[in-house]
mmCIF file of C-alpha atoms in Angstrom:
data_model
loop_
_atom_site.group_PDB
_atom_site.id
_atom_site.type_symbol
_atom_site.label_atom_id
_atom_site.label_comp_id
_atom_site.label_asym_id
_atom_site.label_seq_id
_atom_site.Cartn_x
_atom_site.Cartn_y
_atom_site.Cartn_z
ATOM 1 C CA UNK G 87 0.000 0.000 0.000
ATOM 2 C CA UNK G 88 1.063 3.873 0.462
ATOM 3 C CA UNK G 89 3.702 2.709 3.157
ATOM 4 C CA UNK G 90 5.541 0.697 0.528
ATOM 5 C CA UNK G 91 5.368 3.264 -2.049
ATOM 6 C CA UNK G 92 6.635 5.785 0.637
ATOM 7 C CA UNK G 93 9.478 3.437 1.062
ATOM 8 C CA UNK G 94 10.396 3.180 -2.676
ATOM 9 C CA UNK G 95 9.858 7.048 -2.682
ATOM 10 C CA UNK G 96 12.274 7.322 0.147
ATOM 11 C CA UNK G 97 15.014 4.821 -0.800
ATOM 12 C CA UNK G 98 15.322 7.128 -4.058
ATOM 13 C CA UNK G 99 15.410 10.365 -2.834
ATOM 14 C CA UNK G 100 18.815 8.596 -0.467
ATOM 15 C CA UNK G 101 20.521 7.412 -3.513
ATOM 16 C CA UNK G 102 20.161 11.185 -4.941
ATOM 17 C CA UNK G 103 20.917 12.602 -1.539
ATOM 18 C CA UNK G 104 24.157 10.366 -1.241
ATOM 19 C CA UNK G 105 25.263 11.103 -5.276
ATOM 20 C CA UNK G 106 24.995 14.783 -4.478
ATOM 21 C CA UNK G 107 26.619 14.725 -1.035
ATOM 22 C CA UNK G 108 23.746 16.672 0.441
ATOM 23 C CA UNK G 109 23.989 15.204 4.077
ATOM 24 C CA UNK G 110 20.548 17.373 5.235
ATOM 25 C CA UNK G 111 18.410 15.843 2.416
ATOM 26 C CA UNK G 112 20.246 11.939 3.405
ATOM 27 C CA UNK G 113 18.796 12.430 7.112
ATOM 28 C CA UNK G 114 15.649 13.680 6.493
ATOM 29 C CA UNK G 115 15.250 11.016 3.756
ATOM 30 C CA UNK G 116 16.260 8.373 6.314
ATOM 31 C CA UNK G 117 14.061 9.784 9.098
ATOM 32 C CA UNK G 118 11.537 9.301 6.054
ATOM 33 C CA UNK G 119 12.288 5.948 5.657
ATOM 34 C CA UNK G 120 12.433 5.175 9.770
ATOM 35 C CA UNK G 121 9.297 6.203 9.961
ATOM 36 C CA UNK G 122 7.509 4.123 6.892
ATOM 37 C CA UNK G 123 9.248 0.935 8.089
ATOM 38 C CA UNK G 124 7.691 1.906 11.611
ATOM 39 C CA UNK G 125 4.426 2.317 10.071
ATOM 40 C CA UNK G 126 4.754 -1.393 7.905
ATOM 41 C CA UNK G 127 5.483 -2.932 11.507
ATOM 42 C CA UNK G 128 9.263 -3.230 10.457
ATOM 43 C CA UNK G 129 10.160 -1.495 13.672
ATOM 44 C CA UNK G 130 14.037 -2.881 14.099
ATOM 45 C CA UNK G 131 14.507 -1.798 10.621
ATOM 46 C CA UNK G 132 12.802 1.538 11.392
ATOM 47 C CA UNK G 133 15.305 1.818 14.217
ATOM 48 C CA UNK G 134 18.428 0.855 12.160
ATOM 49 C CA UNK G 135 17.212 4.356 9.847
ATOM 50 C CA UNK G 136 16.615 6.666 12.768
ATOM 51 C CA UNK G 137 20.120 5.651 14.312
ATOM 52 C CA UNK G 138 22.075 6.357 10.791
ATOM 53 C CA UNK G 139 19.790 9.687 10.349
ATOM 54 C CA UNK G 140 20.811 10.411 14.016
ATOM 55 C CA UNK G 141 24.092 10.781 13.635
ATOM 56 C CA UNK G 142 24.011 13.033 10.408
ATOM 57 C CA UNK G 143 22.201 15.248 11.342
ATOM 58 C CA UNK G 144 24.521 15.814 14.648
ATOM 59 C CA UNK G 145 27.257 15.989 12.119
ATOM 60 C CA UNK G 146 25.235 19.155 10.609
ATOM 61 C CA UNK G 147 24.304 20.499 13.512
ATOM 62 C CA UNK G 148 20.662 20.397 12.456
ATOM 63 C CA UNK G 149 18.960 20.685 15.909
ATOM 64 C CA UNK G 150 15.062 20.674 14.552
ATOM 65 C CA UNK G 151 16.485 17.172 12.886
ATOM 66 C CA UNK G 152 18.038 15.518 15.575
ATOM 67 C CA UNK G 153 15.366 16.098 17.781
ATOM 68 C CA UNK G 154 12.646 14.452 15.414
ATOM 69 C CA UNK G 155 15.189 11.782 15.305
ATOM 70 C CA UNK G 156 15.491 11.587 19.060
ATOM 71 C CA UNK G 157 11.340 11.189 19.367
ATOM 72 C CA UNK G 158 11.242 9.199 16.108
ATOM 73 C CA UNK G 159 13.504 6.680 18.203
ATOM 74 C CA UNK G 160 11.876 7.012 21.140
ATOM 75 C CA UNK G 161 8.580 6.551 19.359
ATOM 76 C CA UNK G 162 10.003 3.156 18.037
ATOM 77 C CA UNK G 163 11.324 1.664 21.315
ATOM 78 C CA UNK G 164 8.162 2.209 22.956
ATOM 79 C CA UNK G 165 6.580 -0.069 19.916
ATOM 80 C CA UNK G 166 9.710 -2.596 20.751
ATOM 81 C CA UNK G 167 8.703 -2.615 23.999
ATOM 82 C CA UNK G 168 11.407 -1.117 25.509
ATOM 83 C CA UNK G 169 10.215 2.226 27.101
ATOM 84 C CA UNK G 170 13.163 2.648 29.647
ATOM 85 C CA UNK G 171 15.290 3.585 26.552
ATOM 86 C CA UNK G 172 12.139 5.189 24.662
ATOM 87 C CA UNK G 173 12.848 7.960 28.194
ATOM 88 C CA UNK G 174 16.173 8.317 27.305
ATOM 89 C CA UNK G 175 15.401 9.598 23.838
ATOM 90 C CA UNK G 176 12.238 11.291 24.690
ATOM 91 C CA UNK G 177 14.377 13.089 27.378
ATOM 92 C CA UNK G 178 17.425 14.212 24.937
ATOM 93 C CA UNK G 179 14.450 15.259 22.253
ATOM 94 C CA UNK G 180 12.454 17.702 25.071
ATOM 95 C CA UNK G 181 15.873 19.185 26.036
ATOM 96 C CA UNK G 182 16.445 20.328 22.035
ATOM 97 C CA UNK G 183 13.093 21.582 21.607
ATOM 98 C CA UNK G 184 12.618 23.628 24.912
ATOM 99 C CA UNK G 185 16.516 24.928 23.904
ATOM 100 C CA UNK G 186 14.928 25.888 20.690
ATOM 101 C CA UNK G 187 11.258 27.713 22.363
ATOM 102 C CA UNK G 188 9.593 24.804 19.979
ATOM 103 C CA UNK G 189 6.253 24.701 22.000
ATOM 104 C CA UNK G 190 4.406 22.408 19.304
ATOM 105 C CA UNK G 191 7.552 20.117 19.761
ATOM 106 C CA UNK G 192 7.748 20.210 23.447
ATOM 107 C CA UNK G 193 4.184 19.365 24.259
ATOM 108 C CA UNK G 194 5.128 15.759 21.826
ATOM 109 C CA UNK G 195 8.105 15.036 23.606
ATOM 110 C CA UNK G 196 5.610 15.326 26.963
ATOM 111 C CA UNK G 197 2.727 13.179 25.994
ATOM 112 C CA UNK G 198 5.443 10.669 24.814
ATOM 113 C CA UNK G 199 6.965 11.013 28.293
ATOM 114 C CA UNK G 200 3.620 10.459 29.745
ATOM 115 C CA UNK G 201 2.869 7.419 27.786
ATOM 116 C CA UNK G 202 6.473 5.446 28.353
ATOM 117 C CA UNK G 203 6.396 6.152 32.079
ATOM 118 C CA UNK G 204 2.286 4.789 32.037
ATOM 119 C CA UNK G 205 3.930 1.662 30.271
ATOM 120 C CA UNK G 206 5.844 0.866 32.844
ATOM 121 C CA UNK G 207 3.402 1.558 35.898
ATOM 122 C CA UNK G 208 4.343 4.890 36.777
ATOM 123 C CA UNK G 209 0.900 6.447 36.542
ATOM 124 C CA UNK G 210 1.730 8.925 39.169
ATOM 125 C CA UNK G 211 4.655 10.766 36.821
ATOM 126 C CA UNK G 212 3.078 10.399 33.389
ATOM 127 C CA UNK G 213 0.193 12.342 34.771
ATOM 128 C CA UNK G 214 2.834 15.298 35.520
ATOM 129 C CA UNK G 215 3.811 14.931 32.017
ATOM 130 C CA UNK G 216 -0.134 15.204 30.269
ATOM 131 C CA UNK G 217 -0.724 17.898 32.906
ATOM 132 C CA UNK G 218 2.257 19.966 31.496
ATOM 133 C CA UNK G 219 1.402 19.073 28.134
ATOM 134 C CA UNK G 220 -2.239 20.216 28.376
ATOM 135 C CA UNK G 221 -1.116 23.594 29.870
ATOM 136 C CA UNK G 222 1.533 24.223 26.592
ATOM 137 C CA UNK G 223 -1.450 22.514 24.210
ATOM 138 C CA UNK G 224 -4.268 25.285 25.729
ATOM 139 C CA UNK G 225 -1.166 28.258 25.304
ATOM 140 C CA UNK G 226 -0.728 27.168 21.911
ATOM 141 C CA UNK G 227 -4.212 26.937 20.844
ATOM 142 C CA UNK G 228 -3.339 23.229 19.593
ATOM 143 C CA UNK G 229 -7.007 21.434 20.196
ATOM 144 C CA UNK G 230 -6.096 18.441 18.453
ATOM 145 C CA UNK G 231 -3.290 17.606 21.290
ATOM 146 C CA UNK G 232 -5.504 19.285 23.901
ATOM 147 C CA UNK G 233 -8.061 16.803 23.908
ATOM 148 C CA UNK G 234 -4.987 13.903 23.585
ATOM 149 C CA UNK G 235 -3.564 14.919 26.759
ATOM 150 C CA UNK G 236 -7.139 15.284 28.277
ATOM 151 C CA UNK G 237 -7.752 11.610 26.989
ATOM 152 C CA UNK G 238 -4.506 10.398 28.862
ATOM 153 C CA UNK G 239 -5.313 11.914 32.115
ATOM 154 C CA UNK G 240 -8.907 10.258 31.715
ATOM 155 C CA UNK G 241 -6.823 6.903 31.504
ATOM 156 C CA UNK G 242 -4.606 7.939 34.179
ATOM 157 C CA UNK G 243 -7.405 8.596 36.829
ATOM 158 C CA UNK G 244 -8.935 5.141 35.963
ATOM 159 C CA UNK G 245 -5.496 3.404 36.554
ATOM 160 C CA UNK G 246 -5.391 5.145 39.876
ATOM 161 C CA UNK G 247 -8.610 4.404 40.942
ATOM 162 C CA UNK G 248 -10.526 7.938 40.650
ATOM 163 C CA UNK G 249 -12.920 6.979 37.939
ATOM 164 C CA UNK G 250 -15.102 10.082 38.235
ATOM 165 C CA UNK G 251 -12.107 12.484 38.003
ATOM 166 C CA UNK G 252 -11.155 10.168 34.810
ATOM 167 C CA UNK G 253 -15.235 10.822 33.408
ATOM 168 C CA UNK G 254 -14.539 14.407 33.759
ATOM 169 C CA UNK G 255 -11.288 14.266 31.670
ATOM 170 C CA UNK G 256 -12.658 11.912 29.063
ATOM 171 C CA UNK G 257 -15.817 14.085 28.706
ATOM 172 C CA UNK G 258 -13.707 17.455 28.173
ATOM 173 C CA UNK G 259 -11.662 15.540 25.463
ATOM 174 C CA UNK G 260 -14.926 14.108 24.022
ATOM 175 C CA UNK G 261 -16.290 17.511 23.325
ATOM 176 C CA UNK G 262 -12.816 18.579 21.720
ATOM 177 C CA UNK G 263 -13.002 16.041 19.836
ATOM 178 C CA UNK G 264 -16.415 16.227 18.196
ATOM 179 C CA UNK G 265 -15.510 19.778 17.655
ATOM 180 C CA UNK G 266 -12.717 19.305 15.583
ATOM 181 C CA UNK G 267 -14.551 16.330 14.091
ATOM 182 C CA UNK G 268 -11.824 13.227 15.088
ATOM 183 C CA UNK G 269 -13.631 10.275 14.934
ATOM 184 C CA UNK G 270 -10.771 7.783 16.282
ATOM 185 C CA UNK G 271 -10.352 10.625 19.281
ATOM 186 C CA UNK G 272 -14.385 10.586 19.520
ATOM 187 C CA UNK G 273 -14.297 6.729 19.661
ATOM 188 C CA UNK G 274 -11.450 6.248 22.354
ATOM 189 C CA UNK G 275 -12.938 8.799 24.758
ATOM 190 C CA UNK G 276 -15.890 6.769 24.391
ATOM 191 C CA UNK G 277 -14.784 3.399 25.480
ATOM 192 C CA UNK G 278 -12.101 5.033 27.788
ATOM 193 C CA UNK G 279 -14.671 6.540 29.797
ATOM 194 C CA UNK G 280 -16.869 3.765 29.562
ATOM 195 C CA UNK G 281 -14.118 1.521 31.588
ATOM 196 C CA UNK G 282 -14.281 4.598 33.998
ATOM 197 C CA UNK G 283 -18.531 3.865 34.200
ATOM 198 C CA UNK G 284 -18.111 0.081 34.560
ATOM 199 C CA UNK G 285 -14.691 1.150 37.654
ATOM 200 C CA UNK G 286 -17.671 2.826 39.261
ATOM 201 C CA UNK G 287 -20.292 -0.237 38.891
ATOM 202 C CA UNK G 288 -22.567 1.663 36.386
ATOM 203 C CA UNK G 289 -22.748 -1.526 33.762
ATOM 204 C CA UNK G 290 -25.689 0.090 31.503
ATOM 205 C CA UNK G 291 -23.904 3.454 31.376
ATOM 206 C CA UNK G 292 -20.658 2.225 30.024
ATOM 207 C CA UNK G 293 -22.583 0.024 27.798
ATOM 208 C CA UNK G 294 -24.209 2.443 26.373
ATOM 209 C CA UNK G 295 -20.894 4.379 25.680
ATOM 210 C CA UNK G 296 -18.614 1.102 24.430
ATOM 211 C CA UNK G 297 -21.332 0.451 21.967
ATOM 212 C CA UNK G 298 -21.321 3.780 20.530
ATOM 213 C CA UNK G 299 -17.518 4.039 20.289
ATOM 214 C CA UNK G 300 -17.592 -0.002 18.631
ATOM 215 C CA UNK G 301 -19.975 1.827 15.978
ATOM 216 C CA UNK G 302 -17.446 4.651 15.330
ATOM 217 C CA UNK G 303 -14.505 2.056 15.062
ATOM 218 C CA UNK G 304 -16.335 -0.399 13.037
ATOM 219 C CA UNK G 305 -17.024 2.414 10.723
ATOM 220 C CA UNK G 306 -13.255 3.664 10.782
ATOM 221 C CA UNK G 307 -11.868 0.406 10.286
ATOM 222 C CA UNK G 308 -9.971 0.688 13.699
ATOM 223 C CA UNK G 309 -8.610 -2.617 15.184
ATOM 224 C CA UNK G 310 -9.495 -1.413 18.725
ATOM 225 C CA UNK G 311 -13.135 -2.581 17.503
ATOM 226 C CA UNK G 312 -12.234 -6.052 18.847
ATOM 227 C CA UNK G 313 -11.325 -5.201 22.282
ATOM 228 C CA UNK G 314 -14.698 -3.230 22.702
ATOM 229 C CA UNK G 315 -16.555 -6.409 21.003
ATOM 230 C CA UNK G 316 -15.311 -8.696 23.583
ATOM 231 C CA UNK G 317 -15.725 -6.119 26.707
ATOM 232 C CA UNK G 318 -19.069 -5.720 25.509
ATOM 233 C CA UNK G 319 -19.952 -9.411 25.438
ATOM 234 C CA UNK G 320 -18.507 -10.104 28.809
ATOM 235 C CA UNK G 321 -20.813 -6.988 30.111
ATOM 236 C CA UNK G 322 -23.865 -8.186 28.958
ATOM 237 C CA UNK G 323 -23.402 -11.100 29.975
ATOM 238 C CA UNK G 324 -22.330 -9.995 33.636
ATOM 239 C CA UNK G 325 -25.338 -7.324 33.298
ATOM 240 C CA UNK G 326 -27.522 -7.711 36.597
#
């Protein structure tokens, strides 16, 4: 499909990069090629580019560049699994973009903070993260990662055991989101906050919600549709 055409795309534009000795145009055509390899599921090969794009683009001194390197990396180890070194880069890509006042690059390198230290069970400091991330997201006027970082903290609360403080997120990011008309945002507020309503023993309300957010993934071809089918089953079947 378009991720294999990217590729091809990609793998050209390095052969002309490398023939003309144009080291700018060789990293961001390997960062190009990182990221459709991540996107193909090729994720060690994804790596291999960001690593080789890495290091030219320190060689240039191209700080924008290495730091979508650093988070492209980071990005990838948290798909590998591996979000102790997925920190590491986040941390080295935040440094570069509060260095260069890149607000729209600093609240990514948060919310990626937040989401490698929820993978491995620190709720407590990914929260800090989507709560600084929300405040640069509102300065910035950025509604699209506004509602994200509302979303998180929804999850957040629920994984901490405050499922009405999580509603309350996951309702704010749910109105965001039908605003700005994101349908995959719509859906996971949905079935986030309906594990919130089934935390705080109201079965029929998060039923209600899971099967409107299965409807919206259904229609967007989203394989989270799955993992709402089979809560739902197991809820109706539980259902009083």
């Amino acid at each position: 499909g378009n991720a294999r055409k990217a590729v091809q795309l990609h793998e050209k534009s390095l052969v002309i990069a490398r023939e003309l000795g144009n080291k700018q145009t060789e990293g961001n055509a390997l960062t190009n090629l990182g990221n459709a390899y991540d996107e193909l599921g090729d994720t060690n090969k994804a790596v291999h580019f960001f690593e080789q794009a890495l290091l030219i683009v320190r060689e240039v001194g191209d700080r924008r560049a290495e730091g979508n390197a650093l988070g492209s990396l980071g990005i990838a180890y948290i798909h590998l699994g591996n979000a102790h070194k997925a920190i590491n880069y986040f941390e080295q890509w935040l440094l570069i973009v509060r260095n260069g006042a890149d607000l729209h690059g600093e609240s990514s390198a948060l919310i990626n903070l937040g989401i490698a230290y929820s993978s491995i069970g620190d709720t407590l400091k990914s929260v800090q993260f989507y709560e600084q991330t929300l405040a640069i997201a509102h300065k910035i006027g950025d509604r699209h990662m506004e509602a994200k970082a509302l979303g998180n903290l929804g999850i957040a609360y629920t994984l901490l055991n405050a499922p009405n403080k999580a509603i309350g997120f996951c309702e704010q990011a749910l109105t965001i989101d039908r605003e700005i008309g994101d349908k995959r945002g719509e859906a996971n507020e949905l079935w986030n906050s309906a594990v919130a309503f089934n935390k705080l023993g109201n079965r029929a309300q998060a039923i209600t919600r899971a099967e409107t957010a299965l409807e919206i993934y259904k229609a967007i071809e989203d394989p989270n549709a799955a993992k709402v089918r089979d809560a739902l089953a197991e809820w109706r079947a539980a259902k009083p």
